[in-house]
Coordinates of C-alpha atoms and ligand atoms in Angstrom, one line a residue:
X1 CA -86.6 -81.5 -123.8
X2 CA -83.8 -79.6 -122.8
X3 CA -81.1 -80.3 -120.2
X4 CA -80.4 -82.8 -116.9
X5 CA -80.9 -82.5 -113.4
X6 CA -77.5 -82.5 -112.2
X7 CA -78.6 -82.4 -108.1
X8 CA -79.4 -85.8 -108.2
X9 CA -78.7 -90.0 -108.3
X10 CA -78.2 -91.7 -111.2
X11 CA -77.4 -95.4 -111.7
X12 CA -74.0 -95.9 -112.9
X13 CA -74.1 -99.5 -113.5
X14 CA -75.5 -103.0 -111.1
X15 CA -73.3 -103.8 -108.5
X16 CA -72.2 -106.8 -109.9
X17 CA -70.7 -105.4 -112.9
X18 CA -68.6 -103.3 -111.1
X19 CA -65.3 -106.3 -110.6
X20 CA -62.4 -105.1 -108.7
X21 CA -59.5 -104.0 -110.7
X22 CA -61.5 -103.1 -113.6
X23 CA -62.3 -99.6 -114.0
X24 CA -65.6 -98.5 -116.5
X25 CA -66.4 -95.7 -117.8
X26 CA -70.0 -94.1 -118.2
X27 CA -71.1 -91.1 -119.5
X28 CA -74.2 -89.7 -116.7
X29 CA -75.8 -86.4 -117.7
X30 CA -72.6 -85.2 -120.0
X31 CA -70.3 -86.0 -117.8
X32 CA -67.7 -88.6 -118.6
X33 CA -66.8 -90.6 -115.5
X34 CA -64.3 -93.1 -114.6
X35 CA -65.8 -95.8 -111.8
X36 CA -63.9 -97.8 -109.9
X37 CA -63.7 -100.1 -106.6
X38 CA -60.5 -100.1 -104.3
X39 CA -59.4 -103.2 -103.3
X40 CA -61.5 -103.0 -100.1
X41 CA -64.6 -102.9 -102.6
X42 CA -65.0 -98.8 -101.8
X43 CA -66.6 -97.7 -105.2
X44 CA -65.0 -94.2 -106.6
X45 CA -66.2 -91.6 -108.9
X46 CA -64.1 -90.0 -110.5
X47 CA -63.3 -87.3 -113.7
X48 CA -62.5 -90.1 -116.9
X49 CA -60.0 -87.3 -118.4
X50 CA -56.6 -87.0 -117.1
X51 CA -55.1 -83.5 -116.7
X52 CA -52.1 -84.6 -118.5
X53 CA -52.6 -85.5 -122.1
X54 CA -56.1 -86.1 -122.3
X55 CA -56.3 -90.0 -121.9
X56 CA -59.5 -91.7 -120.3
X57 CA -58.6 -93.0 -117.1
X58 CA -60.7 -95.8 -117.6
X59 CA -57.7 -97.2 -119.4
X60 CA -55.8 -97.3 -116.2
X61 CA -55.3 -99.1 -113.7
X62 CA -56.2 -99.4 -109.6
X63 CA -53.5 -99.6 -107.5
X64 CA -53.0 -101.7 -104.2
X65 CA -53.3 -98.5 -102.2
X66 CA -56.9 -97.6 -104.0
X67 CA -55.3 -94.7 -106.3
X68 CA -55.7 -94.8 -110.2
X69 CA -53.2 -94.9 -111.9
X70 CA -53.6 -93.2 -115.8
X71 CA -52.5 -96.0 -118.0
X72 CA -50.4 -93.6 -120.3
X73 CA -47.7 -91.6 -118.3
X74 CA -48.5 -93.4 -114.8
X75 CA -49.7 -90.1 -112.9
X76 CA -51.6 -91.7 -109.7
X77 CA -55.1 -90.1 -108.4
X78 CA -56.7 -90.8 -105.1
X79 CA -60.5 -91.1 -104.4
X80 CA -60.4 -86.9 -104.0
X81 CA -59.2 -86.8 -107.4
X82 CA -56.0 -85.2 -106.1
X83 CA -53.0 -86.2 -107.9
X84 CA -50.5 -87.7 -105.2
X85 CA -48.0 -89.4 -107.1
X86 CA -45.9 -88.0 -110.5
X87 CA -43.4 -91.1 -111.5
X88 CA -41.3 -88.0 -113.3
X89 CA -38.8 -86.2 -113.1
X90 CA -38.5 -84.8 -109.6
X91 CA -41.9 -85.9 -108.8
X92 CA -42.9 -82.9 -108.6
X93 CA -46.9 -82.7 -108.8
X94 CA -48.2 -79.4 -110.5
X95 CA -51.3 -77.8 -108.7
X96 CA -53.5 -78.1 -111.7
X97 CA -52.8 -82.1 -111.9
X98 CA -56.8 -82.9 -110.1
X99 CA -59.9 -84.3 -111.8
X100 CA -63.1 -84.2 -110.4
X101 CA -64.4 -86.3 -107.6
X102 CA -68.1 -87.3 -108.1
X103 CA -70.4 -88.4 -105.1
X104 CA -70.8 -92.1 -105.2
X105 CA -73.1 -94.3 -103.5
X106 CA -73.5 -98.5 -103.8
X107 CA -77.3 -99.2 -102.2
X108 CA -80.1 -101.9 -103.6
X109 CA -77.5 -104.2 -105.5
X110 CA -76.8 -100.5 -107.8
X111 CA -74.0 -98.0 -108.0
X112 CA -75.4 -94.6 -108.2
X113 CA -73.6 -91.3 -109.0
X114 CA -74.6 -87.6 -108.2
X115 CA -73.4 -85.7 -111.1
X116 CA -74.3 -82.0 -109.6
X117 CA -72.0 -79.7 -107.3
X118 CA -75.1 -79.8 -104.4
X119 CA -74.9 -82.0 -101.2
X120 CA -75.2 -85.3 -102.1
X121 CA -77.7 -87.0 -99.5
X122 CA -78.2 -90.9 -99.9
X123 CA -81.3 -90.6 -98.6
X124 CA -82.4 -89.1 -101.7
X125 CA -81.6 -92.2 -103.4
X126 CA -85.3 -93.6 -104.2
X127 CA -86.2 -96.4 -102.3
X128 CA -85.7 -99.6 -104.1
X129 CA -85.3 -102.2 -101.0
X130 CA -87.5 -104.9 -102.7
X131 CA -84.7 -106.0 -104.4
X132 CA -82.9 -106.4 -100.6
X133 CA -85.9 -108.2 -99.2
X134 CA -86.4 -110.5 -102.1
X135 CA -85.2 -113.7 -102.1
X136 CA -82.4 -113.6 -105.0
X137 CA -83.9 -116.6 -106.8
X138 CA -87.1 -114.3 -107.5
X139 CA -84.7 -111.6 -108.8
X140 CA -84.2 -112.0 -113.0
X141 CA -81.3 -111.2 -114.1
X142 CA -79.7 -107.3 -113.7
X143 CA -80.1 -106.6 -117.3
X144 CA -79.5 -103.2 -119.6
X145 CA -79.7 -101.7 -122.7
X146 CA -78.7 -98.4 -124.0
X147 CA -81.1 -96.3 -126.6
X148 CA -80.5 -93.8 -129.3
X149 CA -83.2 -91.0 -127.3
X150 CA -83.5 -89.1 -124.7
X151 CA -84.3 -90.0 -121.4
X152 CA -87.8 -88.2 -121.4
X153 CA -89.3 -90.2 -124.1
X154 CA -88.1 -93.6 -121.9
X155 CA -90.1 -92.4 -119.1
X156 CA -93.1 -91.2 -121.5
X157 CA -93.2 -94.9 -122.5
X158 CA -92.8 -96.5 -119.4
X159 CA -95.6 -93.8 -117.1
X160 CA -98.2 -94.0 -120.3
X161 CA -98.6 -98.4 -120.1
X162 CA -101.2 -98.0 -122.5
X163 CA -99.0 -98.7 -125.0
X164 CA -98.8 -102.6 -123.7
X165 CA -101.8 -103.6 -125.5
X166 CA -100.6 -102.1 -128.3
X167 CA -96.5 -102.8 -128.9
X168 CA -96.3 -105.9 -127.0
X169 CA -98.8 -108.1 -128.0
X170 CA -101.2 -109.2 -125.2
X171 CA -97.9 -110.4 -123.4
X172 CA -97.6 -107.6 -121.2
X173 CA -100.8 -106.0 -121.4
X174 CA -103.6 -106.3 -123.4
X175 CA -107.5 -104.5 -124.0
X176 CA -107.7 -104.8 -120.3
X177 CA -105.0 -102.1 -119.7
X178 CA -106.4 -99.3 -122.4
X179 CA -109.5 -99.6 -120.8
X180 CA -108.0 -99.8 -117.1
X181 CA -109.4 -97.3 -114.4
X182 CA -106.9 -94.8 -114.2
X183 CA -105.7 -92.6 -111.4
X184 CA -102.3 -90.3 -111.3
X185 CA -101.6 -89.0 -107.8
X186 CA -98.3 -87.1 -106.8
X187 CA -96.1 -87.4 -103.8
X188 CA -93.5 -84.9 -103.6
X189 CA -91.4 -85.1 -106.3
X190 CA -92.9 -88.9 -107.6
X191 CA -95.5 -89.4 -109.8
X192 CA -97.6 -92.8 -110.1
X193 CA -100.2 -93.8 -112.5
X194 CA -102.2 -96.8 -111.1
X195 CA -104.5 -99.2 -113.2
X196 CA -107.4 -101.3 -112.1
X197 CA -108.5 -104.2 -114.3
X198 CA -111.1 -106.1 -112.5
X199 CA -112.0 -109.0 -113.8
X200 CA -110.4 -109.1 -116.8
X201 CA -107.8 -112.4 -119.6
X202 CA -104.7 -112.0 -117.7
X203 CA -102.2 -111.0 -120.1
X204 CA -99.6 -113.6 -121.1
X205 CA -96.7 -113.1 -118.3
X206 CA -99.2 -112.5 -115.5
X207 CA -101.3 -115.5 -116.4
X208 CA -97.9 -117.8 -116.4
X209 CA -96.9 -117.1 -112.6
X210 CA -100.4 -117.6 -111.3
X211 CA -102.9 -119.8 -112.7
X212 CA -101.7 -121.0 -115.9
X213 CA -105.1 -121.4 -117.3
X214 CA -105.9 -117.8 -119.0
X215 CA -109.0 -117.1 -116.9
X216 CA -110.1 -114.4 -115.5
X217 CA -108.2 -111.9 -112.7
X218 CA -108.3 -108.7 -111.1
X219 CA -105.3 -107.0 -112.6
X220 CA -103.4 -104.1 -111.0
X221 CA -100.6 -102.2 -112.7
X222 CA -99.5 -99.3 -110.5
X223 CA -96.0 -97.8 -112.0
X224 CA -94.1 -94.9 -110.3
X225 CA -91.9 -92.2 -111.4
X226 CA -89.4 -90.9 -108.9
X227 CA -87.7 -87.7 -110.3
X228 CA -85.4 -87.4 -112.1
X229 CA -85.7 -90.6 -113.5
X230 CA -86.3 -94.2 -111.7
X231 CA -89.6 -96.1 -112.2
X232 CA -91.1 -98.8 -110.7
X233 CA -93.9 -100.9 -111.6
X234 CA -95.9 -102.9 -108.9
X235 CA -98.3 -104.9 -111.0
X236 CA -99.9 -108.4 -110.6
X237 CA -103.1 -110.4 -110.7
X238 CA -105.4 -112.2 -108.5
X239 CA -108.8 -113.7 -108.3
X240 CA -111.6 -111.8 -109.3
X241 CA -112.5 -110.8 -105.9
X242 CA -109.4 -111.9 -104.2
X243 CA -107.1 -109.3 -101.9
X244 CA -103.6 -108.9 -103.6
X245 CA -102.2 -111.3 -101.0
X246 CA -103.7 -114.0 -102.6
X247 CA -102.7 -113.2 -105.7
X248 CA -98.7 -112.8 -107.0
X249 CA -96.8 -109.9 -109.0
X250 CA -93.7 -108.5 -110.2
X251 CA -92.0 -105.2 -109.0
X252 CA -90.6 -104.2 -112.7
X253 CA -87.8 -101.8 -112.1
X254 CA -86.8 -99.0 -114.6
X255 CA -83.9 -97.2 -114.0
X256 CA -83.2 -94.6 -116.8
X257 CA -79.4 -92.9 -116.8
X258 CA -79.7 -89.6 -119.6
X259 CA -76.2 -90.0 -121.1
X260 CA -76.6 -86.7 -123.3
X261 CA -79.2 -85.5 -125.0
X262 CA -79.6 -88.5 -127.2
X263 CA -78.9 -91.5 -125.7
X264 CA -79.9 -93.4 -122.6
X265 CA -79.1 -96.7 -120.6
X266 CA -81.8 -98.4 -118.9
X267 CA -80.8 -100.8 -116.4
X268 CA -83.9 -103.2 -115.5
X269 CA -84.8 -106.2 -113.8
X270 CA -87.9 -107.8 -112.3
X271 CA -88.4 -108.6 -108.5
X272 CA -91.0 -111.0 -108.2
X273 CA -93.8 -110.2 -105.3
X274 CA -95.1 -112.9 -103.6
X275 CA -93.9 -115.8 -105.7
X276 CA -96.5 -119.0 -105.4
X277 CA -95.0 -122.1 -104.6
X278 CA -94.2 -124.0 -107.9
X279 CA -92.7 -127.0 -108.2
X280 CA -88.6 -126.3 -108.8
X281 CA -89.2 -126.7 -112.7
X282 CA -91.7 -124.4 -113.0
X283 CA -90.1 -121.9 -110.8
X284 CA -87.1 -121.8 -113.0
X285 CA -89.2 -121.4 -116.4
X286 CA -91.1 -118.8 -114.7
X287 CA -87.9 -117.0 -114.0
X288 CA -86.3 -117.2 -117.3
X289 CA -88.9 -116.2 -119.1
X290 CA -90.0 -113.2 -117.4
X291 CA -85.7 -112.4 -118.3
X292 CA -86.3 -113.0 -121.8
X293 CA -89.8 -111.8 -122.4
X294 CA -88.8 -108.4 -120.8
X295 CA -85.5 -108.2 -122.6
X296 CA -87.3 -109.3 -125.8
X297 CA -90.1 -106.6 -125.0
X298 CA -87.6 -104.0 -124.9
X299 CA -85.2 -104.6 -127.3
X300 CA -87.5 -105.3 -130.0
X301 CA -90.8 -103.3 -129.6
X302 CA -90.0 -100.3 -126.9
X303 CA -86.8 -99.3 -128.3
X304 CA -87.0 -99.5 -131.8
X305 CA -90.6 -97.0 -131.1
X306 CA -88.7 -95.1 -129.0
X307 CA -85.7 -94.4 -131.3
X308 CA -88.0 -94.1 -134.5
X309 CA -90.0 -91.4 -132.6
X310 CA -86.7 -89.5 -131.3
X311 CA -85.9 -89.4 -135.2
X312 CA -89.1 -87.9 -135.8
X313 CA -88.9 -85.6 -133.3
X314 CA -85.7 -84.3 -134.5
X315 CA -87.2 -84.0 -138.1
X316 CA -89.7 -81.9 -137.3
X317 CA -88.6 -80.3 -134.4
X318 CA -91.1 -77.5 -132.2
X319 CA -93.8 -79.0 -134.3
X320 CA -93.4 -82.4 -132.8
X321 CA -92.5 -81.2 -129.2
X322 CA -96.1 -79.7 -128.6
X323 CA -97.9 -83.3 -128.7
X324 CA -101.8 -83.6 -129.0
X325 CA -102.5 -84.7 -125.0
X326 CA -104.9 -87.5 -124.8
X327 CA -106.5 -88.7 -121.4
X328 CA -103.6 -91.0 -120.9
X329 CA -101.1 -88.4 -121.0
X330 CA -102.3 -87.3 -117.2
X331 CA -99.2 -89.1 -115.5
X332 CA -96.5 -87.6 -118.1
X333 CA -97.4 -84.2 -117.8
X334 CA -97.8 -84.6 -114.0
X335 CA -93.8 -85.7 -114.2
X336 CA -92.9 -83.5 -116.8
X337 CA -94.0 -80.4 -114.4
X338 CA -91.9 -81.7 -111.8
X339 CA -88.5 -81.6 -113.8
X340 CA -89.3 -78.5 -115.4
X341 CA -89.5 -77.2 -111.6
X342 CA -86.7 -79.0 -110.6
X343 CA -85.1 -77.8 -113.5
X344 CA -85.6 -74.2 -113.0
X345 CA -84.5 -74.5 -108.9
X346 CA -81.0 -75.3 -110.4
X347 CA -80.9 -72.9 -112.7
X348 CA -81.8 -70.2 -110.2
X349 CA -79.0 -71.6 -107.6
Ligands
FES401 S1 -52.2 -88.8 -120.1 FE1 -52.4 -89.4 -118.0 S2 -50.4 -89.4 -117.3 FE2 -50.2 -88.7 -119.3
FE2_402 FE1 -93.1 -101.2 -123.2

């Protein structure tokens, strides 16, 4: 595991967390970055450390005409990161008074930064539009949570969903999916590992937003890795038999952010695909607890794994970084070629 794409999107935080007024600070690929939205709602990127005396703009505060202002000796910054006002003195502003200027981009309810010094095309933001088309009632909450590893063993985890059946209980998954047909294809520079379950106990979730009644489905679970590191999981159920339009799904997104080499935030959320039409009650049960069975799924079975194994990974070092590959693993060392490659372009730039 070794360093971060630079030349590329990373979410910086939802939409909605981003209020006006109150600048956040993230830490994307190394880089600590100050995030902000002008009073117009124009989202800037910008270097967190001011020139001056080191303070993290974060701490200051945006001005009515969209500069920053640092929050210790009042030196203002525009979106260029140029510093265009010194409250000193004779105002003068030295040359050397700038901060960075990071790409920034506000698309599919997300704010994404581009950390690298390359041309920062939005197109090359992956494309995440179920989330526009939805209805926002079949949207769970925009939920996060940050974990002690790094961003390759998150996306190990989430491209190898073997490990359903096995961490989370029948919920999510269960003997169906280790036994699933399994197909990796590659697109470019994504990666998706598809599952087919015919007829097949419809694991816990799946079962409670179609029939309620635990018998049998066809079961797809088809989850994509766009490089560097944004997944998402079509997956759903029908009758045996059925086309998928009969039946109903999710759209689990998985947006990984490396902060350094050890930790990672993971923004997530589910989009549901082709909700059937429950009474109002049910509708809202379904909804919560596809929120809290993710969040619990998560929080208390991914990322505890995920954090144990970066321990044990540490401990043991070159040993531990050459795994035993098992038939499963066809998907993560599809993806893992991809970055080394995209890796190495960078480094030959
Ligand atoms: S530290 Fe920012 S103005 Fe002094
Ligand atoms: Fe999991």
């Amino acid at each position: 595991m070794g360093k971060f794409v630079q030349n590329a999107w990373y979410v910086a935080l939802w939409s909605a967390h981003l209020e006006p007024g109150k600048p956040v600070e993230r830490e994307i690929t190394g880089h600590s970055i100050v995030i902000f939205r002008q009073p117009d709602g124009t989202p800037v990127a910008l270097e967190n450390r001011c020139p001056h005396r080191s303070a993290p703009l974060y701490m200051g505060k945006v001005c009515a005409n969209g500069n920053l202002q640092c929050g210790y000796h009042g030196l203002q910054f525009d979106a260029s990161g140029a510093c265009v006002l010194n409250p000193h003195g004779k105002g003068v502003i030295p040359v050397t008074a700038r901060v960075r200027s990071f790409p920034v981009c506000e698309r599919h309810s997300l704010i994404w930064v581009w950390p690298g010094d390359g041309p920062a095309d939005p197109g090359l933001i992956p494309d995440l539009s179920v989330v526009d088309r939805a209805d926002p009632r079949d949207v769970t909450y925009r939920d996060m949570l940050a974990m002690d590893a790094n961003c390759e063993l998150v996306i190990d985890n989430l491209l190898d969903l073997s490990h359903v059946a096995f961490l989370h209980g029948g919920v999510l998954g269960n003997d169906s999916t280790v036994s699933a047909q399994l197909k990796v294809t590659q697109q470019d520079d994504s990666v998706t590992v598809a599952r087919w379950m015919p007829s097949v106990q419809p694991p816990g979730l799946f079962d409670m937003m179609f029939r309620r009644d635990a018998s049998p489905v066809d079961h797809w679970a088809e989850i994509t890795w766009h490089a560097p590191s944004c997944l998402v999981n079509n997956s759903g159920v029908t009758g045996v038999g059925q086309s998928r339009a009969q039946g109903t799904g999710i759209f689990g997104l998985h947006l990984l952010t490396p902060v350094n080499e050890r930790k990672t935030v993971y923004h997530f959320a589910a989009v549901r695909q082709n909700p059937l039409p429950f009474p109002e009650e049910v509708r809202l049960d379904i909804m919560e607890k596809l929120k809290q069975l993710r969040r619990k799924a998560f929080t208390t079975e991914d990322e505890p794994m995920i954090v144990a194994q970066q321990r044990m990974i540490d401990r043991y070092g070159p040993e531990a970084a050459r795994p035993v590959l098992l038939e499963v693993d066809g998907g993560t060392v599809r993806y893992r070629r991809v970055l080394e490659r995209l890796l190495q372009r960078e480094a030959n730039f």
